[in-house]
Amino acid sequence: MIVPLIDSHCHLDQDAFDDDRDAVIARARAAGVRRLITVGAGGPLASNRAAVALAERDPDIFAAVAVHPHDASEITADTYTTLRALWAHPKVVAVGETGLDYYYRHSPPETQREHLRCFVREAGRAALPLVIHCRDAFPDLLVILREEDAAAIGGVIHCFSGTAAEAEACLALGFALSFSGIVTFKNAGDLRDVVRATPPDRLLIETDAPFLAPVPHRGKRNEPALVRDVAEEVARATERPLAEVAALTSANAERVFRLPRA
Ligand SMILES: [Zn+2]
Ligand SMILES: [Zn+2]
């Protein structure tokens, strides 16, 4: 049975899709994916422009625009000027992904923190929700979100993989939690407990494609069609019918990103 789903976070602009991007989008539709949010922040500005171009040519694709914490050290004042023009685009629905990644530390943590603060302020000015990436950095993330009053802006902690206490703190700030294929991994029992404890009106699903393919595709290139596997795992973990998980995660994504009525 096909159920209507939204992939709330993927990276369709990435080179991994250069050979078959249209086929990937067609497979997503065939699998029931009605809408996709493609995140341009997978590299510097070119990836953002590519994400917006994809959103422009397809009514079911929307874009999120910012610079990933990995690339924070490449940001200049000009970067913000360019991004502001993109945030004003009608198909751009979020500022992101921004955040902190202390696992890879591709950019110095200090630089990541500085730009996270800037992006929260920019999101407030642009009146767009935030897409937050956080790896091994929740204490600092929470300090910045509180100090910058991110609760007034809201958004989603994408690919949530933190602890129950970290989830609670993010929920208390009004953020939704988006779960990826990680919830299908065998050793993700604690994360499935977090899924169960997340209020149903704060639960989103995503692929983060081309990364993080869910079981049984783990290790291969991921694609938006596989958000169905994430939905099935969330249904199992929360003991809800798949159709209910599909309906509530879609409604949540539409509300958080203020998508136009389909
Ligand atoms: Zn991310
Ligand atoms: Zn991502």
Short mmCIF file of N, CA and C and ligand atoms in Angstrom, two decimals, residues 9 11 68 97 133 158-159 208, ligand 1:
data_model
loop_
_atom_site.label_atom_id
_atom_site.label_comp_id
_atom_site.label_asym_id
_atom_site.label_seq_id
_atom_site.Cartn_x
_atom_site.Cartn_y
_atom_site.Cartn_z
N HIS A 9 14.08 16.24 4.77
CA HIS A 9 15.49 16.66 4.68
C HIS A 9 16.27 15.71 3.78
N HIS A 11 19.38 15.90 0.29
CA HIS A 11 20.34 16.75 -0.43
C HIS A 11 20.36 16.34 -1.90
N HIS A 68 26.47 24.76 5.99
CA HIS A 68 26.64 23.68 6.97
C HIS A 68 27.76 24.04 7.95
N GLU A 97 20.95 23.78 6.49
CA GLU A 97 21.16 23.46 7.87
C GLU A 97 22.33 24.23 8.44
N HIS A 133 21.53 21.18 12.64
CA HIS A 133 22.35 19.96 12.64
C HIS A 133 23.17 19.99 13.93
N HIS A 158 17.35 18.32 12.94
CA HIS A 158 17.27 17.29 11.92
C HIS A 158 18.18 16.12 12.29
N CYS A 159 17.81 14.95 11.77
CA CYS A 159 18.59 13.73 12.00
C CYS A 159 18.91 13.60 13.49
N ASP A 208 17.91 12.37 4.80
CA ASP A 208 19.26 12.95 4.73
C ASP A 208 20.03 12.35 3.54
ZN ZN B 1 23.01 17.45 8.99
#
